[in-house]
């Protein structure tokens, strides 16, 4: 039995920080710039990984955030 119809293309993505890696300070700085969080809130988010950094992002925005966080030393997953 086949289901008719097309698969919906995913339009909203969640950027999940899975690990801060060795450069936690750089990752915290990047999280602050992306989210607008204060220092303590960004530090808490990074230390509580895996945590969502951004929800409802477009594919381009999610890829850009992922690139910035990975450049800072983090491990990131898009969902």
PDB file of N, CA and C in Angstrom:
ATOM      1  N   UNK A   1       0.843  -1.186   0.000  1.00  0.00           N
ATOM      2  CA  UNK A   1       0.000   0.000   0.000  1.00  0.00           C
ATOM      3  C   UNK A   1       0.883   1.243   0.000  1.00  0.00           C
ATOM      4  N   UNK A   2       0.654   2.125  -0.933  1.00  0.00           N
ATOM      5  CA  UNK A   2       1.441   3.348  -1.019  1.00  0.00           C
ATOM      6  C   UNK A   2       0.611   4.536  -0.561  1.00  0.00           C
ATOM      7  N   UNK A   3       1.291   5.435   0.101  1.00  0.00           N
ATOM      8  CA  UNK A   3       0.627   6.656   0.534  1.00  0.00           C
ATOM      9  C   UNK A   3       0.882   7.718  -0.519  1.00  0.00           C
ATOM     10  N   UNK A   4      -0.187   8.316  -0.997  1.00  0.00           N
ATOM     11  CA  UNK A   4      -0.017   9.344  -2.018  1.00  0.00           C
ATOM     12  C   UNK A   4       0.262  10.688  -1.369  1.00  0.00           C
ATOM     13  N   UNK A   5       0.888  11.558  -2.121  1.00  0.00           N
ATOM     14  CA  UNK A   5       1.217  12.888  -1.608  1.00  0.00           C
ATOM     15  C   UNK A   5       2.712  13.064  -1.550  1.00  0.00           C
ATOM     16  N   UNK A   6       3.093  14.276  -1.388  1.00  0.00           N
ATOM     17  CA  UNK A   6       4.515  14.574  -1.328  1.00  0.00           C
ATOM     18  C   UNK A   6       4.940  14.776   0.113  1.00  0.00           C
ATOM     19  N   UNK A   7       6.213  14.475   0.349  1.00  0.00           N
ATOM     20  CA  UNK A   7       6.750  14.748   1.673  1.00  0.00           C
ATOM     21  C   UNK A   7       6.886  16.248   1.826  1.00  0.00           C
ATOM     22  N   UNK A   8       6.574  16.735   3.004  1.00  0.00           N
ATOM     23  CA  UNK A   8       6.735  18.157   3.248  1.00  0.00           C
ATOM     24  C   UNK A   8       8.213  18.460   3.419  1.00  0.00           C
ATOM     25  N   UNK A   9       8.632  19.534   2.818  1.00  0.00           N
ATOM     26  CA  UNK A   9      10.007  19.972   2.958  1.00  0.00           C
ATOM     27  C   UNK A   9      10.134  20.687   4.296  1.00  0.00           C
ATOM     28  N   UNK A  10      11.174  20.359   5.019  1.00  0.00           N
ATOM     29  CA  UNK A  10      11.366  20.976   6.325  1.00  0.00           C
ATOM     30  C   UNK A  10      11.782  22.431   6.138  1.00  0.00           C
ATOM     31  N   UNK A  11      11.066  23.334   6.793  1.00  0.00           N
ATOM     32  CA  UNK A  11      11.354  24.756   6.638  1.00  0.00           C
ATOM     33  C   UNK A  11      11.866  25.391   7.925  1.00  0.00           C
ATOM     34  N   UNK A  12      11.651  24.722   9.054  1.00  0.00           N
ATOM     35  CA  UNK A  12      12.124  25.259  10.326  1.00  0.00           C
ATOM     36  C   UNK A  12      13.073  24.269  10.967  1.00  0.00           C
ATOM     37  N   UNK A  13      14.168  24.798  11.473  1.00  0.00           N
ATOM     38  CA  UNK A  13      15.197  23.956  12.059  1.00  0.00           C
ATOM     39  C   UNK A  13      15.503  24.398  13.479  1.00  0.00           C
ATOM     40  N   UNK A  14      15.981  23.443  14.260  1.00  0.00           N
ATOM     41  CA  UNK A  14      16.435  23.714  15.619  1.00  0.00           C
ATOM     42  C   UNK A  14      17.944  23.498  15.635  1.00  0.00           C
ATOM     43  N   UNK A  15      18.671  24.463  16.185  1.00  0.00           N
ATOM     44  CA  UNK A  15      20.124  24.357  16.301  1.00  0.00           C
ATOM     45  C   UNK A  15      20.422  23.903  17.725  1.00  0.00           C
ATOM     46  N   UNK A  16      21.032  22.711  17.851  1.00  0.00           N
ATOM     47  CA  UNK A  16      21.294  22.135  19.167  1.00  0.00           C
ATOM     48  C   UNK A  16      22.795  22.067  19.407  1.00  0.00           C
ATOM     49  N   UNK A  17      23.228  22.699  20.489  1.00  0.00           N
ATOM     50  CA  UNK A  17      24.622  22.622  20.917  1.00  0.00           C
ATOM     51  C   UNK A  17      24.785  21.294  21.641  1.00  0.00           C
ATOM     52  N   UNK A  18      25.572  20.376  21.082  1.00  0.00           N
ATOM     53  CA  UNK A  18      25.735  19.068  21.713  1.00  0.00           C
ATOM     54  C   UNK A  18      26.948  19.018  22.626  1.00  0.00           C
ATOM     55  N   UNK A  19      27.954  19.851  22.352  1.00  0.00           N
ATOM     56  CA  UNK A  19      29.149  19.898  23.192  1.00  0.00           C
ATOM     57  C   UNK A  19      29.888  21.204  22.948  1.00  0.00           C
ATOM     58  N   UNK A  20      30.444  21.769  24.021  1.00  0.00           N
ATOM     59  CA  UNK A  20      31.203  23.016  23.890  1.00  0.00           C
ATOM     60  C   UNK A  20      32.630  22.753  23.449  1.00  0.00           C
ATOM     61  N   UNK A  21      33.093  21.518  23.591  1.00  0.00           N
ATOM     62  CA  UNK A  21      34.467  21.209  23.211  1.00  0.00           C
ATOM     63  C   UNK A  21      35.463  21.853  24.166  1.00  0.00           C
ATOM     64  N   UNK A  22      36.691  22.025  23.714  1.00  0.00           N
ATOM     65  CA  UNK A  22      37.769  22.533  24.559  1.00  0.00           C
ATOM     66  C   UNK A  22      37.746  24.055  24.687  1.00  0.00           C
ATOM     67  N   UNK A  23      37.076  24.736  23.781  1.00  0.00           N
ATOM     68  CA  UNK A  23      37.080  26.207  23.763  1.00  0.00           C
ATOM     69  C   UNK A  23      35.772  26.767  24.307  1.00  0.00           C
ATOM     70  N   UNK A  24      35.449  26.404  25.540  1.00  0.00           N
ATOM     71  CA  UNK A  24      34.161  26.779  26.118  1.00  0.00           C
ATOM     72  C   UNK A  24      33.949  28.297  26.137  1.00  0.00           C
ATOM     73  N   UNK A  25      34.988  29.057  26.437  1.00  0.00           N
ATOM     74  CA  UNK A  25      34.848  30.512  26.510  1.00  0.00           C
ATOM     75  C   UNK A  25      34.450  31.085  25.149  1.00  0.00           C
ATOM     76  N   UNK A  26      35.085  30.611  24.083  1.00  0.00           N
ATOM     77  CA  UNK A  26      34.736  31.086  22.737  1.00  0.00           C
ATOM     78  C   UNK A  26      33.305  30.709  22.368  1.00  0.00           C
ATOM     79  N   UNK A  27      32.896  29.514  22.775  1.00  0.00           N
ATOM     80  CA  UNK A  27      31.528  29.056  22.481  1.00  0.00           C
ATOM     81  C   UNK A  27      30.520  29.918  23.244  1.00  0.00           C
ATOM     82  N   UNK A  28      30.818  30.228  24.505  1.00  0.00           N
ATOM     83  CA  UNK A  28      29.928  31.088  25.298  1.00  0.00           C
ATOM     84  C   UNK A  28      29.786  32.457  24.628  1.00  0.00           C
ATOM     85  N   UNK A  29      30.897  33.022  24.163  1.00  0.00           N
ATOM     86  CA  UNK A  29      30.851  34.322  23.471  1.00  0.00           C
ATOM     87  C   UNK A  29      29.956  34.242  22.237  1.00  0.00           C
ATOM     88  N   UNK A  30      30.095  33.171  21.477  1.00  0.00           N
ATOM     89  CA  UNK A  30      29.300  33.017  20.255  1.00  0.00           C
ATOM     90  C   UNK A  30      27.825  32.826  20.593  1.00  0.00           C
ATOM     91  N   UNK A  31      27.523  32.035  21.625  1.00  0.00           N
ATOM     92  CA  UNK A  31      26.132  31.830  22.054  1.00  0.00           C
ATOM     93  C   UNK A  31      25.524  33.167  22.467  1.00  0.00           C
ATOM     94  N   UNK A  32      26.286  33.990  23.179  1.00  0.00           N
ATOM     95  CA  UNK A  32      25.789  35.312  23.589  1.00  0.00           C
ATOM     96  C   UNK A  32      25.462  36.167  22.374  1.00  0.00           C
ATOM     97  N   UNK A  33      26.337  36.149  21.377  1.00  0.00           N
ATOM     98  CA  UNK A  33      26.099  36.991  20.198  1.00  0.00           C
ATOM     99  C   UNK A  33      24.900  36.492  19.387  1.00  0.00           C
ATOM    100  N   UNK A  34      24.687  35.186  19.356  1.00  0.00           N
ATOM    101  CA  UNK A  34      23.579  34.610  18.587  1.00  0.00           C
ATOM    102  C   UNK A  34      22.239  34.825  19.294  1.00  0.00           C
ATOM    103  N   UNK A  35      22.231  34.603  20.615  1.00  0.00           N
ATOM    104  CA  UNK A  35      20.969  34.590  21.357  1.00  0.00           C
ATOM    105  C   UNK A  35      20.632  35.901  22.050  1.00  0.00           C
ATOM    106  N   UNK A  36      21.651  36.722  22.324  1.00  0.00           N
ATOM    107  CA  UNK A  36      21.409  37.942  23.085  1.00  0.00           C
ATOM    108  C   UNK A  36      21.318  37.691  24.580  1.00  0.00           C
ATOM    109  N   UNK A  37      21.663  36.480  25.009  1.00  0.00           N
ATOM    110  CA  UNK A  37      21.638  36.150  26.434  1.00  0.00           C
ATOM    111  C   UNK A  37      22.757  36.872  27.170  1.00  0.00           C
ATOM    112  N   UNK A  38      22.589  37.013  28.474  1.00  0.00           N
ATOM    113  CA  UNK A  38      23.640  37.558  29.317  1.00  0.00           C
ATOM    114  C   UNK A  38      24.723  36.511  29.531  1.00  0.00           C
ATOM    115  N   UNK A  39      25.813  36.913  30.155  1.00  0.00           N
ATOM    116  CA  UNK A  39      26.952  36.018  30.357  1.00  0.00           C
ATOM    117  C   UNK A  39      26.565  34.770  31.144  1.00  0.00           C
ATOM    118  N   UNK A  40      25.875  34.938  32.273  1.00  0.00           N
ATOM    119  CA  UNK A  40      25.517  33.787  33.109  1.00  0.00           C
ATOM    120  C   UNK A  40      24.579  32.840  32.367  1.00  0.00           C
ATOM    121  N   UNK A  41      23.582  33.398  31.688  1.00  0.00           N
ATOM    122  CA  UNK A  41      22.617  32.568  30.967  1.00  0.00           C
ATOM    123  C   UNK A  41      23.287  31.794  29.838  1.00  0.00           C
ATOM    124  N   UNK A  42      24.187  32.460  29.108  1.00  0.00           N
ATOM    125  CA  UNK A  42      24.903  31.788  28.017  1.00  0.00           C
ATOM    126  C   UNK A  42      25.811  30.692  28.569  1.00  0.00           C
ATOM    127  N   UNK A  43      26.494  30.979  29.677  1.00  0.00           N
ATOM    128  CA  UNK A  43      27.382  29.990  30.311  1.00  0.00           C
ATOM    129  C   UNK A  43      26.562  28.780  30.765  1.00  0.00           C
ATOM    130  N   UNK A  44      25.415  29.035  31.400  1.00  0.00           N
ATOM    131  CA  UNK A  44      24.552  27.943  31.863  1.00  0.00           C
ATOM    132  C   UNK A  44      24.068  27.091  30.690  1.00  0.00           C
ATOM    133  N   UNK A  45      23.692  27.730  29.587  1.00  0.00           N
ATOM    134  CA  UNK A  45      23.226  27.003  28.405  1.00  0.00           C
ATOM    135  C   UNK A  45      24.339  26.110  27.865  1.00  0.00           C
ATOM    136  N   UNK A  46      25.539  26.662  27.726  1.00  0.00           N
ATOM    137  CA  UNK A  46      26.673  25.910  27.181  1.00  0.00           C
ATOM    138  C   UNK A  46      27.027  24.735  28.091  1.00  0.00           C
ATOM    139  N   UNK A  47      27.017  24.957  29.401  1.00  0.00           N
ATOM    140  CA  UNK A  47      27.384  23.894  30.341  1.00  0.00           C
ATOM    141  C   UNK A  47      26.315  22.817  30.449  1.00  0.00           C
ATOM    142  N   UNK A  48      25.090  23.125  30.043  1.00  0.00           N
ATOM    143  CA  UNK A  48      23.993  22.158  30.128  1.00  0.00           C
ATOM    144  C   UNK A  48      23.809  21.378  28.825  1.00  0.00           C
ATOM    145  N   UNK A  49      24.768  21.502  27.900  1.00  0.00           N
ATOM    146  CA  UNK A  49      24.656  20.824  26.596  1.00  0.00           C
ATOM    147  C   UNK A  49      24.389  19.342  26.791  1.00  0.00           C
ATOM    148  N   UNK A  50      23.579  18.712  25.950  1.00  0.00           N
ATOM    149  CA  UNK A  50      22.970  19.250  24.732  1.00  0.00           C
ATOM    150  C   UNK A  50      21.779  20.160  25.033  1.00  0.00           C
ATOM    151  N   UNK A  51      21.794  21.329  24.419  1.00  0.00           N
ATOM    152  CA  UNK A  51      20.750  22.330  24.600  1.00  0.00           C
ATOM    153  C   UNK A  51      20.456  23.026  23.282  1.00  0.00           C
ATOM    154  N   UNK A  52      19.221  23.429  23.114  1.00  0.00           N
ATOM    155  CA  UNK A  52      18.819  24.168  21.922  1.00  0.00           C
ATOM    156  C   UNK A  52      19.314  25.608  22.027  1.00  0.00           C
ATOM    157  N   UNK A  53      19.958  26.081  20.964  1.00  0.00           N
ATOM    158  CA  UNK A  53      20.435  27.459  20.913  1.00  0.00           C
ATOM    159  C   UNK A  53      19.420  28.324  20.174  1.00  0.00           C
ATOM    160  N   UNK A  54      18.795  27.752  19.153  1.00  0.00           N
ATOM    161  CA  UNK A  54      17.832  28.505  18.335  1.00  0.00           C
ATOM    162  C   UNK A  54      16.788  27.542  17.797  1.00  0.00           C
ATOM    163  N   UNK A  55      15.523  27.924  17.910  1.00  0.00           N
ATOM    164  CA  UNK A  55      14.427  27.126  17.364  1.00  0.00           C
ATOM    165  C   UNK A  55      13.711  27.930  16.292  1.00  0.00           C
ATOM    166  N   UNK A  56      13.144  27.233  15.341  1.00  0.00           N
ATOM    167  CA  UNK A  56      12.360  27.887  14.297  1.00  0.00           C
ATOM    168  C   UNK A  56      13.198  28.669  13.294  1.00  0.00           C
ATOM    169  N   UNK A  57      14.458  28.294  13.157  1.00  0.00           N
ATOM    170  CA  UNK A  57      15.356  28.991  12.231  1.00  0.00           C
ATOM    171  C   UNK A  57      15.166  28.462  10.813  1.00  0.00           C
ATOM    172  N   UNK A  58      15.379  29.327   9.840  1.00  0.00           N
ATOM    173  CA  UNK A  58      15.367  28.881   8.448  1.00  0.00           C
ATOM    174  C   UNK A  58      16.607  28.025   8.217  1.00  0.00           C
ATOM    175  N   UNK A  59      16.633  27.293   7.118  1.00  0.00           N
ATOM    176  CA  UNK A  59      17.779  26.437   6.823  1.00  0.00           C
ATOM    177  C   UNK A  59      19.064  27.261   6.732  1.00  0.00           C
ATOM    178  N   UNK A  60      19.004  28.396   6.040  1.00  0.00           N
ATOM    179  CA  UNK A  60      20.190  29.243   5.891  1.00  0.00           C
ATOM    180  C   UNK A  60      20.668  29.782   7.236  1.00  0.00           C
ATOM    181  N   UNK A  61      19.719  30.258   8.055  1.00  0.00           N
ATOM    182  CA  UNK A  61      20.082  30.796   9.365  1.00  0.00           C
ATOM    183  C   UNK A  61      20.669  29.699  10.253  1.00  0.00           C
ATOM    184  N   UNK A  62      20.054  28.518  10.229  1.00  0.00           N
ATOM    185  CA  UNK A  62      20.540  27.400  11.037  1.00  0.00           C
ATOM    186  C   UNK A  62      21.955  26.999  10.618  1.00  0.00           C
ATOM    187  N   UNK A  63      22.198  26.942   9.309  1.00  0.00           N
ATOM    188  CA  UNK A  63      23.537  26.593   8.807  1.00  0.00           C
ATOM    189  C   UNK A  63      24.564  27.648   9.217  1.00  0.00           C
ATOM    190  N   UNK A  64      24.170  28.919   9.183  1.00  0.00           N
ATOM    191  CA  UNK A  64      25.071  30.007   9.565  1.00  0.00           C
ATOM    192  C   UNK A  64      25.431  29.913  11.053  1.00  0.00           C
ATOM    193  N   UNK A  65      24.430  29.677  11.900  1.00  0.00           N
ATOM    194  CA  UNK A  65      24.668  29.547  13.339  1.00  0.00           C
ATOM    195  C   UNK A  65      25.551  28.339  13.611  1.00  0.00           C
ATOM    196  N   UNK A  66      25.254  27.232  12.935  1.00  0.00           N
ATOM    197  CA  UNK A  66      26.055  26.011  13.096  1.00  0.00           C
ATOM    198  C   UNK A  66      27.515  26.293  12.754  1.00  0.00           C
ATOM    199  N   UNK A  67      27.750  26.987  11.649  1.00  0.00           N
ATOM    200  CA  UNK A  67      29.110  27.317  11.231  1.00  0.00           C
ATOM    201  C   UNK A  67      29.840  28.170  12.251  1.00  0.00           C
ATOM    202  N   UNK A  68      29.146  29.171  12.805  1.00  0.00           N
ATOM    203  CA  UNK A  68      29.759  30.056  13.804  1.00  0.00           C
ATOM    204  C   UNK A  68      30.135  29.283  15.061  1.00  0.00           C
ATOM    205  N   UNK A  69      29.216  28.432  15.525  1.00  0.00           N
ATOM    206  CA  UNK A  69      29.484  27.668  16.747  1.00  0.00           C
ATOM    207  C   UNK A  69      30.603  26.652  16.533  1.00  0.00           C
ATOM    208  N   UNK A  70      30.606  25.998  15.376  1.00  0.00           N
ATOM    209  CA  UNK A  70      31.668  25.030  15.085  1.00  0.00           C
ATOM    210  C   UNK A  70      33.020  25.729  14.960  1.00  0.00           C
ATOM    211  N   UNK A  71      33.035  26.930  14.393  1.00  0.00           N
ATOM    212  CA  UNK A  71      34.281  27.693  14.285  1.00  0.00           C
ATOM    213  C   UNK A  71      34.809  28.061  15.672  1.00  0.00           C
ATOM    214  N   UNK A  72      33.897  28.207  16.638  1.00  0.00           N
ATOM    215  CA  UNK A  72      34.290  28.523  18.012  1.00  0.00           C
ATOM    216  C   UNK A  72      34.728  27.274  18.774  1.00  0.00           C
ATOM    217  N   UNK A  73      34.534  26.086  18.179  1.00  0.00           N
ATOM    218  CA  UNK A  73      34.984  24.847  18.804  1.00  0.00           C
ATOM    219  C   UNK A  73      33.883  23.928  19.298  1.00  0.00           C
ATOM    220  N   UNK A  74      32.631  24.295  19.060  1.00  0.00           N
ATOM    221  CA  UNK A  74      31.502  23.498  19.550  1.00  0.00           C
ATOM    222  C   UNK A  74      31.132  22.386  18.573  1.00  0.00           C
ATOM    223  N   UNK A  75      30.389  21.412  19.098  1.00  0.00           N
ATOM    224  CA  UNK A  75      29.772  20.383  18.273  1.00  0.00           C
ATOM    225  C   UNK A  75      28.289  20.727  18.222  1.00  0.00           C
ATOM    226  N   UNK A  76      27.738  20.793  17.007  1.00  0.00           N
ATOM    227  CA  UNK A  76      26.370  21.272  16.815  1.00  0.00           C
ATOM    228  C   UNK A  76      25.603  20.306  15.929  1.00  0.00           C
ATOM    229  N   UNK A  77      24.305  20.206  16.196  1.00  0.00           N
ATOM    230  CA  UNK A  77      23.427  19.333  15.420  1.00  0.00           C
ATOM    231  C   UNK A  77      22.222  20.149  14.976  1.00  0.00           C
ATOM    232  N   UNK A  78      21.775  19.924  13.760  1.00  0.00           N
ATOM    233  CA  UNK A  78      20.545  20.561  13.279  1.00  0.00           C
ATOM    234  C   UNK A  78      19.428  19.532  13.298  1.00  0.00           C
ATOM    235  N   UNK A  79      18.278  19.932  13.806  1.00  0.00           N
ATOM    236  CA  UNK A  79      17.129  19.022  13.860  1.00  0.00           C
ATOM    237  C   UNK A  79      15.969  19.646  13.127  1.00  0.00           C
TER     238      UNK A  79
END
